[in-house]
PDB file of C-alpha atoms in Angstrom:
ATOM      1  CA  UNK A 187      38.376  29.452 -37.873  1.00 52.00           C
ATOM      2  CA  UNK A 188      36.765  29.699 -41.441  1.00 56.00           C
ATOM      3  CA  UNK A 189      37.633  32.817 -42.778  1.00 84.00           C
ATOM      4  CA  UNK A 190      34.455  35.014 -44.240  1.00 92.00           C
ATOM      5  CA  UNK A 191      34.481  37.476 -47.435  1.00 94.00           C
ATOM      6  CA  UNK A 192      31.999  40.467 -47.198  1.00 96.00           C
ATOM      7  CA  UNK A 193      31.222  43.565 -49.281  1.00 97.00           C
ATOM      8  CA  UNK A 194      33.655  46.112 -47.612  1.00 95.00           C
ATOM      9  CA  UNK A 195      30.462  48.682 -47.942  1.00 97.00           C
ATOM     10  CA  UNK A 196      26.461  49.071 -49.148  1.00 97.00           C
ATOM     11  CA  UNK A 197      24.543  51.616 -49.579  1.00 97.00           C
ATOM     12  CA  UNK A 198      20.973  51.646 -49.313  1.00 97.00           C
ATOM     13  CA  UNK A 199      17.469  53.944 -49.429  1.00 97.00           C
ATOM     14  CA  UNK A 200      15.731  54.384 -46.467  1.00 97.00           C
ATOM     15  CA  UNK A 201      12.353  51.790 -46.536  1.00 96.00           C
ATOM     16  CA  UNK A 202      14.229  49.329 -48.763  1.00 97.00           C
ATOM     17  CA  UNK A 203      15.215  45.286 -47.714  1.00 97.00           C
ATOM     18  CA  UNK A 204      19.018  45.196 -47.657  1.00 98.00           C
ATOM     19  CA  UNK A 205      20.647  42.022 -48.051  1.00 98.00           C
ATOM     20  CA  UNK A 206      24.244  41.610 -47.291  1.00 98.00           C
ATOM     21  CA  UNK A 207      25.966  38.069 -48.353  1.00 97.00           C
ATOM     22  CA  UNK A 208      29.060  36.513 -47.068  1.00 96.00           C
ATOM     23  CA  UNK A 209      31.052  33.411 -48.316  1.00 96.00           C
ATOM     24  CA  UNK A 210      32.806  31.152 -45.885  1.00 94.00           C
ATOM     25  CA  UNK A 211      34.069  28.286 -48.352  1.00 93.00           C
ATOM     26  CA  UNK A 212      35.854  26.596 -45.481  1.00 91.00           C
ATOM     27  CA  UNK A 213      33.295  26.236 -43.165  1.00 92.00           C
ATOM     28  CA  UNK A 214      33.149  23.471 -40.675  1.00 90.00           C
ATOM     29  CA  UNK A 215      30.604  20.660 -39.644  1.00 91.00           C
ATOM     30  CA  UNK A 216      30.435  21.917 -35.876  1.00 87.00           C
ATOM     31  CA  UNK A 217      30.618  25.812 -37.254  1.00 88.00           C
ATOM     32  CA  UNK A 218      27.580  28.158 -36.606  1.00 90.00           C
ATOM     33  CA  UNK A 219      27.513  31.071 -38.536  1.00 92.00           C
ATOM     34  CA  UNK A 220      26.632  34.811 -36.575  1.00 92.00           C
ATOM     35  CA  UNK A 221      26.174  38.468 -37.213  1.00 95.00           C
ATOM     36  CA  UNK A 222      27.023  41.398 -35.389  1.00 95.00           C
ATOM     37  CA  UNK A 223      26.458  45.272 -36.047  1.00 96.00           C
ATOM     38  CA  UNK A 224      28.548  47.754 -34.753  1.00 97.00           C
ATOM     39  CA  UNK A 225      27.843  51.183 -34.437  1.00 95.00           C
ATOM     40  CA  UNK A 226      30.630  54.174 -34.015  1.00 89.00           C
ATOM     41  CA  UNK A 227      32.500  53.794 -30.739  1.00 85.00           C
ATOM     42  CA  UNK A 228      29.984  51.332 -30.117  1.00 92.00           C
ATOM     43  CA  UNK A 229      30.801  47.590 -29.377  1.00 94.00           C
ATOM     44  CA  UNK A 230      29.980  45.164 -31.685  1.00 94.00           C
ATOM     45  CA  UNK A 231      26.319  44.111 -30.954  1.00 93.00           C
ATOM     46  CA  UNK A 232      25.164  40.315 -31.796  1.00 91.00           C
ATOM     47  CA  UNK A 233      22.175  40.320 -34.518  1.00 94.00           C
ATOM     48  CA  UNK A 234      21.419  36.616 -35.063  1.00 94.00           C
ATOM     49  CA  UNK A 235      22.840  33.695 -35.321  1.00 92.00           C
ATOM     50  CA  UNK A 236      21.822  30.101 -37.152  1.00 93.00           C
ATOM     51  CA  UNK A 237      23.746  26.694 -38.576  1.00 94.00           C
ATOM     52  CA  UNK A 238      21.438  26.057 -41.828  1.00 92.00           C
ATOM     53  CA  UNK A 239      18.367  27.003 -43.426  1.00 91.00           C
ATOM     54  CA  UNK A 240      16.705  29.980 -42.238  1.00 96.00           C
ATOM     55  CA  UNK A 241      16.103  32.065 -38.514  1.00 95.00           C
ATOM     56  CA  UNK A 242      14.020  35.069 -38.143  1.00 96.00           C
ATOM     57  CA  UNK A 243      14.254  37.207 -35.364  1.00 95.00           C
ATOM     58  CA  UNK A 244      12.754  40.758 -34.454  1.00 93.00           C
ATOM     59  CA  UNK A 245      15.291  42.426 -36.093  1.00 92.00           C
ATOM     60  CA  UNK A 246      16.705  40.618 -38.951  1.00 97.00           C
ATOM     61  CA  UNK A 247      16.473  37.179 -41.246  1.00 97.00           C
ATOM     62  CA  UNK A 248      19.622  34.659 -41.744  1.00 98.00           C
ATOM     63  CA  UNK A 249      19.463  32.403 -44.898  1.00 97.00           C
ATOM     64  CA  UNK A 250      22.036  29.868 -45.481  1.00 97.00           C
ATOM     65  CA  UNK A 251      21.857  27.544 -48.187  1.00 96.00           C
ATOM     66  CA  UNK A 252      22.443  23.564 -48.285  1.00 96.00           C
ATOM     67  CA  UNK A 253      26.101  23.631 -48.737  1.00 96.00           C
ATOM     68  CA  UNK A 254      26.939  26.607 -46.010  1.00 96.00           C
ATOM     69  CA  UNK A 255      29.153  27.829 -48.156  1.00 95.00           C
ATOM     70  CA  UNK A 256      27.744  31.091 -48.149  1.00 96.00           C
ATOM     71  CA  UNK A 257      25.020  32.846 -46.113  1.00 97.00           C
ATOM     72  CA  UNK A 258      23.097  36.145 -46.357  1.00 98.00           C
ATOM     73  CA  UNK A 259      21.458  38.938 -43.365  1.00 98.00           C
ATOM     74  CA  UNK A 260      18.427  40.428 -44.935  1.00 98.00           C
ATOM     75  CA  UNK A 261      17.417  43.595 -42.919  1.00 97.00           C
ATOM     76  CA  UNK A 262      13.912  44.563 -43.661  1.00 94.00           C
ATOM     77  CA  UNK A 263      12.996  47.961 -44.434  1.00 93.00           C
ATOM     78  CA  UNK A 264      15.649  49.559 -43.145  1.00 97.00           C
ATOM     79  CA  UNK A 265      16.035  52.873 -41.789  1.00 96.00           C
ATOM     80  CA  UNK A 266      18.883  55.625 -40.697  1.00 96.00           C
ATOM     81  CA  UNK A 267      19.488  53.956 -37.490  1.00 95.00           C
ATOM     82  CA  UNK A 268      20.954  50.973 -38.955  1.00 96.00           C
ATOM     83  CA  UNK A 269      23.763  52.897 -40.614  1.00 97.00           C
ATOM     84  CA  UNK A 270      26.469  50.421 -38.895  1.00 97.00           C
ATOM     85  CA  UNK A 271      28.861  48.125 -39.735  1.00 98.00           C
ATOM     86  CA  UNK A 272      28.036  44.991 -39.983  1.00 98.00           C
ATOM     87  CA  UNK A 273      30.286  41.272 -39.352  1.00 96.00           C
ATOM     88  CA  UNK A 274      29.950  37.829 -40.221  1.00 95.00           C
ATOM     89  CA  UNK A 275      32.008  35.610 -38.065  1.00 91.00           C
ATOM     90  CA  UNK A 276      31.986  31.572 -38.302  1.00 89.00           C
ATOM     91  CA  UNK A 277      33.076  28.932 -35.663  1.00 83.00           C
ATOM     92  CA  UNK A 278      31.813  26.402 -33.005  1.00 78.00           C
ATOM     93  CA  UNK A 279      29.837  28.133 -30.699  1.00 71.00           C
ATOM     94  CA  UNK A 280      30.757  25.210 -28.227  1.00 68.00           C
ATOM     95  CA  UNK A 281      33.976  25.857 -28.321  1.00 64.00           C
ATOM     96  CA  UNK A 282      35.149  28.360 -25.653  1.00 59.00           C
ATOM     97  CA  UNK A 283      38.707  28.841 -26.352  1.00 61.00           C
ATOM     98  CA  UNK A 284      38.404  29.708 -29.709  1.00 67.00           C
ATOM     99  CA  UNK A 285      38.103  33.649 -30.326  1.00 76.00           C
ATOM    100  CA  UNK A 286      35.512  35.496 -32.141  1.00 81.00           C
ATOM    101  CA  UNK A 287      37.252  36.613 -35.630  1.00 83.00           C
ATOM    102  CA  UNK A 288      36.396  39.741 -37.074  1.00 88.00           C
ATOM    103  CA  UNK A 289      37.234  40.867 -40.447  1.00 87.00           C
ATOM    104  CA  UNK A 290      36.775  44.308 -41.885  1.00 88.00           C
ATOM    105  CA  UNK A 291      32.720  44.346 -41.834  1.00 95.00           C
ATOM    106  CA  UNK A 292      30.772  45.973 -44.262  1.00 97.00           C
ATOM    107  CA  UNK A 293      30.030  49.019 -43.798  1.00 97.00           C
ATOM    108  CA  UNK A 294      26.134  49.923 -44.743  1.00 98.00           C
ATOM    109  CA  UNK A 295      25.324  53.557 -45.318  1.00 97.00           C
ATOM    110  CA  UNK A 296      21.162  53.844 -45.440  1.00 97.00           C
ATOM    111  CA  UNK A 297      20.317  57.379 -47.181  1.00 96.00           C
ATOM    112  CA  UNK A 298      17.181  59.306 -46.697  1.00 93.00           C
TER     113      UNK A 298
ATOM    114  CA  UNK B 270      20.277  42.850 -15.965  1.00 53.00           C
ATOM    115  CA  UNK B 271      23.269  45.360 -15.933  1.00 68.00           C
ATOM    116  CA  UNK B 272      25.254  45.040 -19.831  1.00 90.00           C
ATOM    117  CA  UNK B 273      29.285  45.021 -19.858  1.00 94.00           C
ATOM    118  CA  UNK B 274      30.870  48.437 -18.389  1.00 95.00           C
ATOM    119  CA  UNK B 275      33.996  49.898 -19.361  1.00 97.00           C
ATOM    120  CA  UNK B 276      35.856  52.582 -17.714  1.00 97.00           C
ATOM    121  CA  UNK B 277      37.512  55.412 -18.793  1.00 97.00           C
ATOM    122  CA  UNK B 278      35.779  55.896 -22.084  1.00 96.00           C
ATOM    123  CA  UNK B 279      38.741  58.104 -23.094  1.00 96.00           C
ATOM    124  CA  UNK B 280      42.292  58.149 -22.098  1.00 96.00           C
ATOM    125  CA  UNK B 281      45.604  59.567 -23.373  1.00 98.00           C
ATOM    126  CA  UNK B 282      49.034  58.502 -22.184  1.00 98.00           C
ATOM    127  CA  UNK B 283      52.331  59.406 -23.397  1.00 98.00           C
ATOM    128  CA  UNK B 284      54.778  56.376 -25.607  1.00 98.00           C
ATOM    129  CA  UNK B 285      56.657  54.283 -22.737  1.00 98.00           C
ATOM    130  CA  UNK B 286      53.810  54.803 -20.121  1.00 98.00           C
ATOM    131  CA  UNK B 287      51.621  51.777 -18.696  1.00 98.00           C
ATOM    132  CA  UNK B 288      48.054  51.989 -18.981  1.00 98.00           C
ATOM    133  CA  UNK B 289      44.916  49.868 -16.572  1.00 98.00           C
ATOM    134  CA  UNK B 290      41.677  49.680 -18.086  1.00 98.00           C
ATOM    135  CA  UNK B 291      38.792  48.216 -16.965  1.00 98.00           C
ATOM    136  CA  UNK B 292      35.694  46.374 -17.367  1.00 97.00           C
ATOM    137  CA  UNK B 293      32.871  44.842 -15.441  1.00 95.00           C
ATOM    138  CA  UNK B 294      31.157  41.987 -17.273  1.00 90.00           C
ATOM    139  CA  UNK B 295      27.305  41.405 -17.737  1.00 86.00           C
ATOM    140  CA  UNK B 296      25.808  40.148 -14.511  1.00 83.00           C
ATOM    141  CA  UNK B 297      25.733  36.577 -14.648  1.00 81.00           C
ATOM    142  CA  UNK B 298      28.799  36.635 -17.175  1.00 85.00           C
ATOM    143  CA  UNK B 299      31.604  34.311 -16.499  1.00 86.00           C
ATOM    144  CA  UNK B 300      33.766  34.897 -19.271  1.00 88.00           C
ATOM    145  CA  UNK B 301      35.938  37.918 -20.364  1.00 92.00           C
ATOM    146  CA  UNK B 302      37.814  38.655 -23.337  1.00 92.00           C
ATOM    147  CA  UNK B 303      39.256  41.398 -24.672  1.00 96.00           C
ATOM    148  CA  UNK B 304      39.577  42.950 -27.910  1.00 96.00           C
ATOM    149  CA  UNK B 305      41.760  45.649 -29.768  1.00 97.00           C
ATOM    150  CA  UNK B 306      40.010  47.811 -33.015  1.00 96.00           C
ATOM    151  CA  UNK B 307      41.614  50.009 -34.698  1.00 95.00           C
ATOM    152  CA  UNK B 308      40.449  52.881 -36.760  1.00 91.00           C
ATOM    153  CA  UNK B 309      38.710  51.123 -39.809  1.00 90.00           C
ATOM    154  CA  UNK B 310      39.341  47.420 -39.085  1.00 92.00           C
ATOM    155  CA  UNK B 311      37.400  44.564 -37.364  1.00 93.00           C
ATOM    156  CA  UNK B 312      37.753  43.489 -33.076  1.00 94.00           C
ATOM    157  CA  UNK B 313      41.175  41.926 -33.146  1.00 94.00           C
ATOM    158  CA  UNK B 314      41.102  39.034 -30.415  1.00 93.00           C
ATOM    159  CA  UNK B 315      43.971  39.789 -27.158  1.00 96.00           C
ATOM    160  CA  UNK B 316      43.004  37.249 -24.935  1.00 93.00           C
ATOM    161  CA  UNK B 317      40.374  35.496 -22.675  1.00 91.00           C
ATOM    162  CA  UNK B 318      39.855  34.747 -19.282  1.00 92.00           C
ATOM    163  CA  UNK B 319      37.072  32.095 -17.823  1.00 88.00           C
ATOM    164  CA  UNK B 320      37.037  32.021 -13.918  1.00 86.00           C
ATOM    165  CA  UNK B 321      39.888  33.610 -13.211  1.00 90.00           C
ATOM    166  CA  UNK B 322      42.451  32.267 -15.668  1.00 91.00           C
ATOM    167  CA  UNK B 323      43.226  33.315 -19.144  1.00 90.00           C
ATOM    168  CA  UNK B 324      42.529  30.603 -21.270  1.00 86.00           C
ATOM    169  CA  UNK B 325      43.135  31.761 -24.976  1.00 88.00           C
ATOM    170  CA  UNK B 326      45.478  34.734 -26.557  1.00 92.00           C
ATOM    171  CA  UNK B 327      45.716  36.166 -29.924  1.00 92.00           C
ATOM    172  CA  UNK B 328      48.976  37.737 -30.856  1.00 93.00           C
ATOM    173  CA  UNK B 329      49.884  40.571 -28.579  1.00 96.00           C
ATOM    174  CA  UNK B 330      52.879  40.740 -27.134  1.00 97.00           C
ATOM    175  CA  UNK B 331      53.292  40.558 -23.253  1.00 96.00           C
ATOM    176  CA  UNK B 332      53.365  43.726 -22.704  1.00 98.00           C
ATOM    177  CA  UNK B 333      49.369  43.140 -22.833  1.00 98.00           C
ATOM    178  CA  UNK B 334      48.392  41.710 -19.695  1.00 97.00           C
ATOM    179  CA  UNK B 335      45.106  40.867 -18.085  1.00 96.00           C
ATOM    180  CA  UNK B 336      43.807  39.735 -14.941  1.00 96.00           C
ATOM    181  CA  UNK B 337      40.104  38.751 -13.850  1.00 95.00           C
ATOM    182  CA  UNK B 338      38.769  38.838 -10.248  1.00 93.00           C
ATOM    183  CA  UNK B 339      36.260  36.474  -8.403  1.00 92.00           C
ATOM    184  CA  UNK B 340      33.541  38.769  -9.348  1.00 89.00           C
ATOM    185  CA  UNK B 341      34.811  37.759 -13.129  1.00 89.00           C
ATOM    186  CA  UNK B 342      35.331  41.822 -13.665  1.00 93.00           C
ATOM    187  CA  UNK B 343      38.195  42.548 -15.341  1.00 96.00           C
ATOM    188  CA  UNK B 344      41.477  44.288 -15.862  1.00 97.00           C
ATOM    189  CA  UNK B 345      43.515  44.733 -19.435  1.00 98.00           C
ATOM    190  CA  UNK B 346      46.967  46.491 -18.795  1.00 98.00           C
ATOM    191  CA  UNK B 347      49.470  47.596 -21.670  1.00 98.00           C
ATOM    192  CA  UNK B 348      53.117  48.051 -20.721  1.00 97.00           C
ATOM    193  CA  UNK B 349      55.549  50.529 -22.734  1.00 98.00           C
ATOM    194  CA  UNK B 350      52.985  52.098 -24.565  1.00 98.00           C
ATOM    195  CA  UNK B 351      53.570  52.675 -28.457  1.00 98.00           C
ATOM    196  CA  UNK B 352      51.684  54.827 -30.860  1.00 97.00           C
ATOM    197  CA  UNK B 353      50.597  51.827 -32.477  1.00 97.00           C
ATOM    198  CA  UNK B 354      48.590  50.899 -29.295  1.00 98.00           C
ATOM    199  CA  UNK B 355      46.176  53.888 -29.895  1.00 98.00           C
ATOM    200  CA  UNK B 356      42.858  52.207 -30.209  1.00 97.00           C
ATOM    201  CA  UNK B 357      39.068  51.266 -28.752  1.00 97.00           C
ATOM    202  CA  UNK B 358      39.342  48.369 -26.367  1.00 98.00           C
ATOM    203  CA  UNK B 359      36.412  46.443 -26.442  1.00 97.00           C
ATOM    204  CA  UNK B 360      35.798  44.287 -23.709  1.00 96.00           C
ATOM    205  CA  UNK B 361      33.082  40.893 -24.192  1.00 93.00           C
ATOM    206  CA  UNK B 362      31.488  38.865 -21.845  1.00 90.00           C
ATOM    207  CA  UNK B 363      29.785  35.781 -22.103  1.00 85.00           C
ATOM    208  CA  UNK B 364      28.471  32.378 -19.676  1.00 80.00           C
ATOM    209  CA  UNK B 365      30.655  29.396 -19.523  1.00 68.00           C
ATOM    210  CA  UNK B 366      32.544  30.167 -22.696  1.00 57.00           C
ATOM    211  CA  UNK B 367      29.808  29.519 -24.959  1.00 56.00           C
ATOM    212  CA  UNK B 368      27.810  31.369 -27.650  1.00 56.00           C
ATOM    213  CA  UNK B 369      25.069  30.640 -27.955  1.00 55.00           C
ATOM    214  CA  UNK B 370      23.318  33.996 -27.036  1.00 58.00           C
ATOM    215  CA  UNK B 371      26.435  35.789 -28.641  1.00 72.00           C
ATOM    216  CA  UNK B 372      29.280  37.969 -26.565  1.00 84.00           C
ATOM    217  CA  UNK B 373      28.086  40.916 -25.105  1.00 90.00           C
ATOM    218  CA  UNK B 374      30.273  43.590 -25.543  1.00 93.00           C
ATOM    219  CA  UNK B 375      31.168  47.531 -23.854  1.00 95.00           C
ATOM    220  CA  UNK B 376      31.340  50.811 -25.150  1.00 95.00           C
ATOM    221  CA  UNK B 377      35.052  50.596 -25.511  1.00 96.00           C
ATOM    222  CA  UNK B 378      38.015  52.417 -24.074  1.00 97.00           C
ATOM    223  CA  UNK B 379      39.274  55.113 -26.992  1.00 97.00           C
ATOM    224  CA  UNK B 380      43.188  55.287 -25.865  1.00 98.00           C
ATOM    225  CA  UNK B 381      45.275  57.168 -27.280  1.00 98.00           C
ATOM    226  CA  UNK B 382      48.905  57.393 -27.438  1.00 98.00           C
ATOM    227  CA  UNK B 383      50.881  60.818 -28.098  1.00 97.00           C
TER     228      UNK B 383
END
């Protein structure tokens, strides 16, 4: 699986947007690219996924550029609750052997 | 729609004993896998199992050993417990191996080992 690079932590105001950027250089052709945010002792819960351009849901906004090289979760206004931690993961979503692969997550801190 | 259960939420055991934990998967939920997170790091992958038979495995040893039942519930057992082993166990389910609506994942079992 493409391996992703993240900001190991963020910190934020309460009411702000809050983008947080990851780079998977080696992504591949059949490779979606998803987001999940954990909360302590909590499992990881899944945010949004998409495979280019741009998807909205309720809760947050995925942008990923022409080349996929990179992509970026933009969390609008955020609050206290979504103090978390927060993973990008890459691979075929068709694929059912192959493992979710979680690196370290960034860790976002929203202050009052 | 019932999410993914795990039971205990807490546990201790002693180095050398054998631990069962448990997990019942999302209704509708075919597909189990099991993960190991340690304090500070990301889900590390332990295996999978789809219908009954495990059909992927990260590297644990074999002391880590699952089974799955026909209502695709779940069991993850550890063997000659080490310190090391202390960790959440986070169990995912999904349908038919795909993800296209994500995993769905428990609570977690803390263990720790003493």
């Amino acid at each position: 699986l493409a391996k992703t690079t993240q900001p190991i932590s963020m910190d934020s105001y309460e009411g702000q947007e809050v983008n947080i950027t990851c780079s998977h250089n080696n992504i591949a052709t059949n490779d979606y690219i998803t987001w999940y945010q954990q909360f302590p002792s909590q499992g990881p819960r899944f945010i949004i996924q998409g495979y280019k351009t741009k998807v909205t849901n309720e809760v947050a906004s995925l942008f990923i550029p022409a080349d996929r090289k990179s992509s970026t979760l933009s969390l609008p206004r955020v609050s206290l609750s979504d103090t978390a931690v927060y993973y990008c993961l890459v691979g075929d979503r068709n694929s059912g052997n192959t493992p979710l692969v979680f690196g370290k997550g960034t860790r976002l801190s929203v202050i009052a | 729609e019932t999410g993914v259960t795990q039971s205990p939420t807490h546990l201790i055991k002693t180095r050398g004993q054998q631990v069962t934990l448990r997990c019942s998967s999302q209704s509708g939920h075919n597909t189990v896998s099991w993960y190991q997170q340690a304090l500070g790091q990301g889900p590390q992958f332990i295996f999978q199992y789809y219908r009954e038979e495990e059909n992927g495995r990260g590297n644990f040893p074999p002391r880590f050993s699952g089974l799955q039942f026909p209502n695709y519930s779940s069991e993850l057992n550890v063997n000659a417990l080490e310190l090391d082993d202390s960790a959440l166990y986070l169990c995912a389910s999904s349908q038919d191996r795909d993800r296209v609506y994500g995993y769905t994942f428990g609570s977690g079992t803390r263990l720790t080992v003493v």
